[in-house]
mmCIF file of C-alpha atoms in Angstrom:
data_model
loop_
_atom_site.group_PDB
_atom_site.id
_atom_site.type_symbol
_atom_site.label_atom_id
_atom_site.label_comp_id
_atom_site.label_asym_id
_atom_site.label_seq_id
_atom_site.Cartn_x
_atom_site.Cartn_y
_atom_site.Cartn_z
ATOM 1 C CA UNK A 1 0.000 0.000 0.000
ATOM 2 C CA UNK A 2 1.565 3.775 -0.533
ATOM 3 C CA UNK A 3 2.874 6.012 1.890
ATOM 4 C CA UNK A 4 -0.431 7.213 3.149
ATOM 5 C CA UNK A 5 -0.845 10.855 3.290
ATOM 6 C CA UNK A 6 -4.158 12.667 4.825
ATOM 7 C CA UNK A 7 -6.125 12.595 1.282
ATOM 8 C CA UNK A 8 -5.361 9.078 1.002
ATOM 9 C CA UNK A 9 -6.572 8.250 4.878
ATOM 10 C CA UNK A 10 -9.763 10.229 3.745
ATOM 11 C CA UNK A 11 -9.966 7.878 0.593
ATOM 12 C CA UNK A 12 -9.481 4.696 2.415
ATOM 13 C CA UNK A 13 -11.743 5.473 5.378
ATOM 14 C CA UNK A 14 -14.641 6.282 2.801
ATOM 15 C CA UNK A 15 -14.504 3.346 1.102
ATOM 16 C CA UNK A 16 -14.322 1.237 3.960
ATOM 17 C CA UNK A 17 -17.064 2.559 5.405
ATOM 18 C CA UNK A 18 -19.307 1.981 2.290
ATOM 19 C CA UNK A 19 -16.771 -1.685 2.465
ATOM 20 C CA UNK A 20 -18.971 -2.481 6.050
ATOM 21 C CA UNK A 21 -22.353 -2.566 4.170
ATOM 22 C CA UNK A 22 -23.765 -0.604 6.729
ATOM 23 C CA UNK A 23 -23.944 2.604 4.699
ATOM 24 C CA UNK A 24 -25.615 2.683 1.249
ATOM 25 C CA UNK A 25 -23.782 3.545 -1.821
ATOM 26 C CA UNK A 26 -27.067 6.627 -1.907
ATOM 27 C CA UNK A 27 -25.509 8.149 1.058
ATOM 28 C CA UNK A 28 -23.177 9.823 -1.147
ATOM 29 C CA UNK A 29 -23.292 8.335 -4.935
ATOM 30 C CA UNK A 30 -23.682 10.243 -7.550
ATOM 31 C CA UNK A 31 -21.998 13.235 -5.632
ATOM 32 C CA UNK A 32 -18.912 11.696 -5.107
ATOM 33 C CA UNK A 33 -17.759 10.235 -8.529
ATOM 34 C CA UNK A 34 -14.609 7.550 -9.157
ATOM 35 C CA UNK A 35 -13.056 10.082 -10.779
ATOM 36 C CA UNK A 36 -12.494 12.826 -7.346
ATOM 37 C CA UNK A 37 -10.685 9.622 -5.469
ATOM 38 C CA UNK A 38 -6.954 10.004 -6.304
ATOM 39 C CA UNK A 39 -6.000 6.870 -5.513
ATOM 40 C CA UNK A 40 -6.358 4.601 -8.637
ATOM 41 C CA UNK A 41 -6.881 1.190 -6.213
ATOM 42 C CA UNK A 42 -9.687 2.761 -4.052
ATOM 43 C CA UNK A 43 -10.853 4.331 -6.995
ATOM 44 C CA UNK A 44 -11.676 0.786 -8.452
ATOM 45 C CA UNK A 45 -13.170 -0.632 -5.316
ATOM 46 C CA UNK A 46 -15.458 2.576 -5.371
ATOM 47 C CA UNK A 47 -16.211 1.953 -9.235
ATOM 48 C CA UNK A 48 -17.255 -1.758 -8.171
ATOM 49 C CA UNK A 49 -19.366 -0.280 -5.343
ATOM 50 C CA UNK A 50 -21.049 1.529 -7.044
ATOM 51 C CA UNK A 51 -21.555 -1.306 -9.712
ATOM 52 C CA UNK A 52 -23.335 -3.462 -7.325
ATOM 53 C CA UNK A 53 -25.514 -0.053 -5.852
ATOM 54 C CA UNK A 54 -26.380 0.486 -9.591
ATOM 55 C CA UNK A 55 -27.544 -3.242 -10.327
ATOM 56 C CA UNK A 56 -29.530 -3.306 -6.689
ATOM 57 C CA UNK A 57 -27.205 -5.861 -5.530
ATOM 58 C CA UNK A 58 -26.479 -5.548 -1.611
ATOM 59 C CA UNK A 59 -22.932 -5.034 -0.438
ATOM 60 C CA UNK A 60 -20.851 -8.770 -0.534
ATOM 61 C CA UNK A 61 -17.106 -8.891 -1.390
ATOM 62 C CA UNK A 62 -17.325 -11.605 -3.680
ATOM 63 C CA UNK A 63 -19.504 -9.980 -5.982
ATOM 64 C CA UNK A 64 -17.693 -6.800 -5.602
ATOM 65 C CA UNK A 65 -14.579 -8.232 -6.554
ATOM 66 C CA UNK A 66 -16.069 -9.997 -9.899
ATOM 67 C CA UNK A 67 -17.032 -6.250 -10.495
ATOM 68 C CA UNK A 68 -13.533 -5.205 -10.027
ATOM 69 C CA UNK A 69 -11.932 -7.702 -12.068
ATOM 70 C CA UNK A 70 -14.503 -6.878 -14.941
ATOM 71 C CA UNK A 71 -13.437 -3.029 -14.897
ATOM 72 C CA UNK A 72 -10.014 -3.339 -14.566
ATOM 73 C CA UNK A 73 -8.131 -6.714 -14.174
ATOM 74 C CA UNK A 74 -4.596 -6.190 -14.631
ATOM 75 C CA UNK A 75 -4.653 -3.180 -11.914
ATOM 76 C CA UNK A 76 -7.312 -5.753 -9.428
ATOM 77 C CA UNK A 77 -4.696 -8.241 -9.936
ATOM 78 C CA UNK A 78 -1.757 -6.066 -9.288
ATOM 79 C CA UNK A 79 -3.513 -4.891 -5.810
ATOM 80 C CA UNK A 80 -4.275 -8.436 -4.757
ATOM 81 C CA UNK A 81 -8.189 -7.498 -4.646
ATOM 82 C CA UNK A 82 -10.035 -6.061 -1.889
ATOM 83 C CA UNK A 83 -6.819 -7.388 0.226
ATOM 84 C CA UNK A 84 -5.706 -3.741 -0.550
ATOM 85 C CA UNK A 85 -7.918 -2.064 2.097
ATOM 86 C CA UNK A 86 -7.372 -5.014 4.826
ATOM 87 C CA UNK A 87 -5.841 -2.896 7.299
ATOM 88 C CA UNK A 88 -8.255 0.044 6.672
ATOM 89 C CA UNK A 89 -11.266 -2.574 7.310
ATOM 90 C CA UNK A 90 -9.946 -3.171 11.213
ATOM 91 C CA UNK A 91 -9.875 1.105 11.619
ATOM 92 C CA UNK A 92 -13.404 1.524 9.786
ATOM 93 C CA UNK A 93 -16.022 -0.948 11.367
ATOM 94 C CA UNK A 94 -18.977 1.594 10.342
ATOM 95 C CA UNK A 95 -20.700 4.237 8.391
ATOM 96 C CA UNK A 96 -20.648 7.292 11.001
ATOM 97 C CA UNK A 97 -18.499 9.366 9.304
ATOM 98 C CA UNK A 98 -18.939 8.292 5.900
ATOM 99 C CA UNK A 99 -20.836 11.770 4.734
ATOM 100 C CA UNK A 100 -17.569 13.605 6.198
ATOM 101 C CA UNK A 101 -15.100 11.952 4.862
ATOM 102 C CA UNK A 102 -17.037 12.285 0.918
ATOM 103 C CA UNK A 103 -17.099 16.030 1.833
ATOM 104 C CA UNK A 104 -13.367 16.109 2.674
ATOM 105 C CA UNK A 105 -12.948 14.689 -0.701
ATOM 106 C CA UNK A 106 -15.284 16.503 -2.843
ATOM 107 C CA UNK A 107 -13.169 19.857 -1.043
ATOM 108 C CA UNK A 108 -10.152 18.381 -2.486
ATOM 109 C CA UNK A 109 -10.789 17.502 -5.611
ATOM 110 C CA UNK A 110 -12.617 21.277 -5.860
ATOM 111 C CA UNK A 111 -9.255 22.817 -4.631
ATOM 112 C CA UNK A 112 -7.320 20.639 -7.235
ATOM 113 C CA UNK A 113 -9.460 21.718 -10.257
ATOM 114 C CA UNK A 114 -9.000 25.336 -9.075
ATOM 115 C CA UNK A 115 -5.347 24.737 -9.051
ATOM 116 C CA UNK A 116 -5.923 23.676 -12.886
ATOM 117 C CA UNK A 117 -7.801 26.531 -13.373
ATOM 118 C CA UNK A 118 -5.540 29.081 -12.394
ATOM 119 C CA UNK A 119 -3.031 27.362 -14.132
ATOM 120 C CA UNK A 120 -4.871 27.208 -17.171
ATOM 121 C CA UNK A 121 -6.286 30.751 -17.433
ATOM 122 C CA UNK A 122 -2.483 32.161 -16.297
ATOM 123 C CA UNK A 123 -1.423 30.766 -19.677
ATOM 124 C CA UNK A 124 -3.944 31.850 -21.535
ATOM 125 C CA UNK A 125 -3.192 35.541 -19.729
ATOM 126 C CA UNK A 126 -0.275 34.989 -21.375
ATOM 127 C CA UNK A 127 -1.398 35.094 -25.027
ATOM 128 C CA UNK A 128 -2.450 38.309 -26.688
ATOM 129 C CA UNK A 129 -4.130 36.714 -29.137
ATOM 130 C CA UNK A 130 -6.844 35.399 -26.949
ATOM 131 C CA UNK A 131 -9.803 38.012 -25.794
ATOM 132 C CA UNK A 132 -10.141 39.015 -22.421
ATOM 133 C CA UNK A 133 -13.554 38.283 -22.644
ATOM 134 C CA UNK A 134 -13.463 34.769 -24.362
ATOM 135 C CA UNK A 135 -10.666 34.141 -20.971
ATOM 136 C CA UNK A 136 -13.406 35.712 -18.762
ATOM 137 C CA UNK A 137 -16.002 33.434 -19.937
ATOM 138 C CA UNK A 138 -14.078 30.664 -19.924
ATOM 139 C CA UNK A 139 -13.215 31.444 -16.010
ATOM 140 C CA UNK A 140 -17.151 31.780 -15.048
ATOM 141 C CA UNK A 141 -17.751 28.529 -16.613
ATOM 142 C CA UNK A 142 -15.658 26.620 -15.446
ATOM 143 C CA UNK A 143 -15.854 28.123 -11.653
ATOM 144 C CA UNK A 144 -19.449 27.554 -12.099
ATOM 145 C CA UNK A 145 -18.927 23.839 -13.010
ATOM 146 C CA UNK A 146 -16.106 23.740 -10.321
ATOM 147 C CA UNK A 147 -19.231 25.433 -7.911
ATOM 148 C CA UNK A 148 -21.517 22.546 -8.628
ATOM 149 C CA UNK A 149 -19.457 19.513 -8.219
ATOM 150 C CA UNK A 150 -20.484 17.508 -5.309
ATOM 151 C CA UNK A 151 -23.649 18.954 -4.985
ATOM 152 C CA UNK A 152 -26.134 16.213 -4.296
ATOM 153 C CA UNK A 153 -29.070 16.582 -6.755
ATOM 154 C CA UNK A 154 -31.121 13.351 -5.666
ATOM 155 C CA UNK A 155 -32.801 15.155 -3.694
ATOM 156 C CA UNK A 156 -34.635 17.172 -6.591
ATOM 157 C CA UNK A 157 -37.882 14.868 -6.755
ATOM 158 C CA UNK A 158 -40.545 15.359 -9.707
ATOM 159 C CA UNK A 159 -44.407 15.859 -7.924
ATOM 160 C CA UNK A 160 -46.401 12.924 -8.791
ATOM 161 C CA UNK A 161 -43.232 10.712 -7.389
ATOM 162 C CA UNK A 162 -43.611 12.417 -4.245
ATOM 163 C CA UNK A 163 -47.434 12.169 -4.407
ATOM 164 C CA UNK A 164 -47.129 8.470 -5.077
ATOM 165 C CA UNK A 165 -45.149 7.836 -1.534
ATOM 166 C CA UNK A 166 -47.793 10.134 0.324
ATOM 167 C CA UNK A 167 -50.552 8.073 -1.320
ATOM 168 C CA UNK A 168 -49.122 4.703 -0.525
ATOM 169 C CA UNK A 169 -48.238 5.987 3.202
ATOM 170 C CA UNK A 170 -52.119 6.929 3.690
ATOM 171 C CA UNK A 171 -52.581 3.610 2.030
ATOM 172 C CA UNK A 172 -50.623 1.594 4.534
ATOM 173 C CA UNK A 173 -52.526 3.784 7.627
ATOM 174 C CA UNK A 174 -55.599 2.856 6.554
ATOM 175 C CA UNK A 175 -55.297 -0.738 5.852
ATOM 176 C CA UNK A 176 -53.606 -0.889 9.643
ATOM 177 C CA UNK A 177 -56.333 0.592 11.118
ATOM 178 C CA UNK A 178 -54.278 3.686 11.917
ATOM 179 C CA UNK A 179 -54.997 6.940 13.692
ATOM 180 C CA UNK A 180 -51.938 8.741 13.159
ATOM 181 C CA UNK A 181 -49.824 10.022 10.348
ATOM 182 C CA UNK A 182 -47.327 10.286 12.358
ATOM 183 C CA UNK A 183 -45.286 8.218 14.792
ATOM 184 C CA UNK A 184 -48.178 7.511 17.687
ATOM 185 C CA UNK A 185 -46.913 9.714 20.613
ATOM 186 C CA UNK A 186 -49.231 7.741 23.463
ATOM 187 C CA UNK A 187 -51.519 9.936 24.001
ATOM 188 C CA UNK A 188 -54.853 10.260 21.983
ATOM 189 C CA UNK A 189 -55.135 13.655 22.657
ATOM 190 C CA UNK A 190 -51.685 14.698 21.552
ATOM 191 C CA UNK A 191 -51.893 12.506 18.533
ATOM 192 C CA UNK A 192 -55.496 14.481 17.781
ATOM 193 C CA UNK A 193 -53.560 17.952 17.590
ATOM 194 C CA UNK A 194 -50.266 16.949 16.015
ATOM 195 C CA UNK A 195 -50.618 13.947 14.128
ATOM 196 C CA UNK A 196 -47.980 12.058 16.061
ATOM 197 C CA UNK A 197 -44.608 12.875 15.266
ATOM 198 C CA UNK A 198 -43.323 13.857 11.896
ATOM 199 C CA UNK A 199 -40.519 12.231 10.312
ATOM 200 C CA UNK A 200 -38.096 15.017 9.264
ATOM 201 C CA UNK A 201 -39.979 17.466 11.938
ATOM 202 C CA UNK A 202 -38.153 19.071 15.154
ATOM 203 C CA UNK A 203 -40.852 19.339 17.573
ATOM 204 C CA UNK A 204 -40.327 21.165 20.805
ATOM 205 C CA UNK A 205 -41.763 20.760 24.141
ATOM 206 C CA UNK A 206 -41.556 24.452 26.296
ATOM 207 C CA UNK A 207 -42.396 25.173 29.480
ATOM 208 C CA UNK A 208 -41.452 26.375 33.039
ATOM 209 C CA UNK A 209 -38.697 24.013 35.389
ATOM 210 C CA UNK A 210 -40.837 21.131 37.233
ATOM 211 C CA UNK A 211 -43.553 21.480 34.874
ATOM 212 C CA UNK A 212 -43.258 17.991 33.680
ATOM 213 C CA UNK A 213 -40.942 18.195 29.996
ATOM 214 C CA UNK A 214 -39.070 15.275 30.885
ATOM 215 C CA UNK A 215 -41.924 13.280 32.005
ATOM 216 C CA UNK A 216 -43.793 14.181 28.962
ATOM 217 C CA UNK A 217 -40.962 13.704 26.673
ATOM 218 C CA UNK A 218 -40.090 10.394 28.302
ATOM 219 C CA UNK A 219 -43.220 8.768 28.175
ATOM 220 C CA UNK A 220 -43.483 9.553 24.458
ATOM 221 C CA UNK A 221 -39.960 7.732 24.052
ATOM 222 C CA UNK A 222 -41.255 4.706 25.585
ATOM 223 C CA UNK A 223 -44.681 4.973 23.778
ATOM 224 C CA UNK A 224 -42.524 4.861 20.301
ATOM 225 C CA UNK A 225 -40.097 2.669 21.296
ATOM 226 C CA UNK A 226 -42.951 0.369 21.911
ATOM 227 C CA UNK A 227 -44.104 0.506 18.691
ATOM 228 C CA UNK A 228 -40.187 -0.837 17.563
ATOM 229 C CA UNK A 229 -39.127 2.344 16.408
ATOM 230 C CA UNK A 230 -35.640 3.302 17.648
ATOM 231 C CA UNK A 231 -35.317 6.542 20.122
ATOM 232 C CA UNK A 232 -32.303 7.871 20.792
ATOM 233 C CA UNK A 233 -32.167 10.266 24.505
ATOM 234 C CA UNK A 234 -29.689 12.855 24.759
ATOM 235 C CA UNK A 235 -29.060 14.128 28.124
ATOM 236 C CA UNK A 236 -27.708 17.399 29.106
ATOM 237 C CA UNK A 237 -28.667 17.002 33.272
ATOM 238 C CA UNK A 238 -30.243 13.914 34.401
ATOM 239 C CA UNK A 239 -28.004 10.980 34.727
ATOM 240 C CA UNK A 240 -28.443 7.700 32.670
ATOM 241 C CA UNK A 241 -29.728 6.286 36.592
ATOM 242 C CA UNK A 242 -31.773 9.056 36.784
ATOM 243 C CA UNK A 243 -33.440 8.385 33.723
ATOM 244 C CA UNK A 244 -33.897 4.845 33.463
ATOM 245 C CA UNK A 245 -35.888 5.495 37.210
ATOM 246 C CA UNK A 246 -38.216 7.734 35.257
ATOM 247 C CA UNK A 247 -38.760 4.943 32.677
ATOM 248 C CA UNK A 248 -38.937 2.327 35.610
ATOM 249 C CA UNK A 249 -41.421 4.097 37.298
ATOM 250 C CA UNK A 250 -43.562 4.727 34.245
ATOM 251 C CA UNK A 251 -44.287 1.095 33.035
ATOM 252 C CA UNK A 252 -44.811 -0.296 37.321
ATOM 253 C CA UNK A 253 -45.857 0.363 40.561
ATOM 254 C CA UNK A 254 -41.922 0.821 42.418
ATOM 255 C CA UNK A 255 -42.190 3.437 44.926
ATOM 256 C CA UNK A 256 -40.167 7.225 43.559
ATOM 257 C CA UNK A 257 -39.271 7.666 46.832
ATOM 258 C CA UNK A 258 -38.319 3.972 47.722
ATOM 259 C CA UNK A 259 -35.981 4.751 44.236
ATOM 260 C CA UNK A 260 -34.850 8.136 45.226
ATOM 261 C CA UNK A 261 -34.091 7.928 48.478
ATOM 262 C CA UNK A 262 -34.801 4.757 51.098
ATOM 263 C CA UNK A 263 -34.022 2.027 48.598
ATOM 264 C CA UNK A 264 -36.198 -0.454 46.886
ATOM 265 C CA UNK A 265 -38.098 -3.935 48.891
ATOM 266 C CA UNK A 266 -37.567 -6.934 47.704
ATOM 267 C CA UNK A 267 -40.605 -7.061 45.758
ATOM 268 C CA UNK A 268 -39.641 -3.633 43.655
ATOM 269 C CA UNK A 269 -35.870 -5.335 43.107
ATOM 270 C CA UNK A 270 -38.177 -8.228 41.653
ATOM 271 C CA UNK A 271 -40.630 -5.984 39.414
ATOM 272 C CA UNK A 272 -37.211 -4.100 38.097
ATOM 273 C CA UNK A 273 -35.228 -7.621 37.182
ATOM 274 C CA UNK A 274 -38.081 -8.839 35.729
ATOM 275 C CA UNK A 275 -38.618 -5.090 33.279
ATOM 276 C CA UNK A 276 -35.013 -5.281 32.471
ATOM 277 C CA UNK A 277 -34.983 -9.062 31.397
ATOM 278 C CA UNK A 278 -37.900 -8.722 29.138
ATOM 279 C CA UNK A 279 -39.652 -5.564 28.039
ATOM 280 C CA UNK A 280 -36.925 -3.018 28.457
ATOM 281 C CA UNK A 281 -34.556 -5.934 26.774
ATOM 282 C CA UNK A 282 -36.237 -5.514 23.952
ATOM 283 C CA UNK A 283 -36.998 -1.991 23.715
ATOM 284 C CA UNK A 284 -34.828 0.136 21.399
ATOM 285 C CA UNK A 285 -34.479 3.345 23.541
ATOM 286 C CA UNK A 286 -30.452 4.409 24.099
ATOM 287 C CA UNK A 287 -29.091 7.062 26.431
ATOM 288 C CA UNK A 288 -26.682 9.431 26.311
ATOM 289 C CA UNK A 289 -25.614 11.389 29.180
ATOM 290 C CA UNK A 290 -23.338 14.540 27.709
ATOM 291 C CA UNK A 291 -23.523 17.483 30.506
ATOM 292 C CA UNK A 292 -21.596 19.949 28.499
ATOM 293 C CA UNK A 293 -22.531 18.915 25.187
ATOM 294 C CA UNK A 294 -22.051 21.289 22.278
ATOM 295 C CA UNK A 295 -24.363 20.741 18.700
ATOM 296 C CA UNK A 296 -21.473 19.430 17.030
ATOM 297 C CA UNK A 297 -21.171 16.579 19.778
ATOM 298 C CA UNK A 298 -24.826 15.885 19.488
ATOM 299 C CA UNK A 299 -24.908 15.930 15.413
ATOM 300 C CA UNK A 300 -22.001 13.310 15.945
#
């Protein structure tokens, strides 16, 4: 493998992250082409990734590798295959930062075609024969098309596509017997005025300290979680124990202030083993306790 340098790292660790299967090839195909990887191995393990995306083929090394040696098989034989990346699999075991590291390369291959740029309309400076303004348009079209790469245009939908998915959603609701567009929140009455919870919506829940937010927001968690929908917690004061009391408390009978402060009986110690053996076993809800927590650390 060649001396690796910090655009290479960024190379390697992108690839192996799509390599884990975890993230899909739509995450960040087509704004990050073969051609912006400078690396000619990782940009033939990309190619082949984004073989298999294109063909609706899941992620499996075997097939990738018959893609490989199908685009290119003198340079998939010279890198002995996917065996190439084998130490950058161990460092990359998922798909966290596999949006970063595409932006960190879509910035360097901009920088790189400005380089190119410069270099190009510096000699053409240099020529009287060519018009200032034919060098001038040349400069705003390329900068333009310099501007644009990267940009992710999948997101640019045509109406009756998106009409289609709202149809079949209301579709689905009604053949369940459903009273929500949204996720269920718990409570009927909540679910009347909102619609449940919005995917793509930030809703916030206001009001004065000891006015019940947390138990609110809490019992919606569960409420969702029960329905096998992941929730993730975030936070910023309670503790994890502090928490998990709250959520305790809300699906049995144990005694707050047998929790809080004089300990539980030996029938509460029961209820709790019981809870986290089976329902809360099951339930997706994960905590995160991060006092001083800026956005950056949350986005993460």
């Amino acid at each position: 493998m060649k001396t690796e340098n910090i655009g290479f790292k960024n190379e390697l660790s992108f690839v192996c992250a799509l390599l884990t299967g975890v993230a899909e090839s739509s995450q960040v195909y087509p704004r990050v082409t073969a051609e912006m990887l400078t690396s000619r191995e990782l940009a033939l393990i990309y190619k082949g990734i984004i073989e298999l995306f294109n063909k609706g083929k899941a992620m499996d090394y075997t097939l990738l590798e018959h893609e490989m040696r199908a685009l290119d098989h003198e340079l998939y034989a010279e890198m002995n295959g996917l065996n190439y990346v084998g130490d950058g699999l161990l460092s990359v075991v998922d798909d966290v930062h596999v949006t970063t590291y595409a932006d960190l390369i879509v910035e360097e291959y901009q920088r790189n075609s400005l380089r190119l740029l410069a270099m190009e309309i510096s000699g053409k400076c240099g020529s009287r024969d060519i018009p200032v303004e034919q060098i001038l348009q040349l400069a705003n079209t390329k900068l333009e098309e310099i501007a644009g790469m990267g940009v992710n245009s999948t997101s640019t939908r045509q109406i009756s596509e998106i009409g289609q998915e709202v149809v079949a959603h209301h579709t689905r609701l009604l053949e369940n017997g459903g009273t929500s567009v949204g996720y269920s929140t718990g409570l009927k009455g909540m679910d009347n005025i909102m619609g449940g919870f919005m995917r793509g919506e930030v809703a916030i829940a206001s009001a004065l300290t000891s006015h019940g937010k947390t138990a609110l927001s809490l019992h919606m968690a569960v409420q969702i979680a029960l329905q096998n929908i992941p929730v993730y917690i975030i936070s910023l004061e309670m503790s994890m124990e502090q928490l998990y009391g709250r959520i305790l408390m809300s699906l049995s009978n144990v005694s707050p202030e047998n929790l809080r402060m004089h300990g539980l009986t030996e029938t509460e110690i029961a209820v709790a083993k019981s809870l986290n053996e089976t329902t809360l076993r099951e339930l997706p809800i994960y905590i995160d306790y991060i006092p001083s927590a800026r956005p950056e650390d949350i986005r993460a």
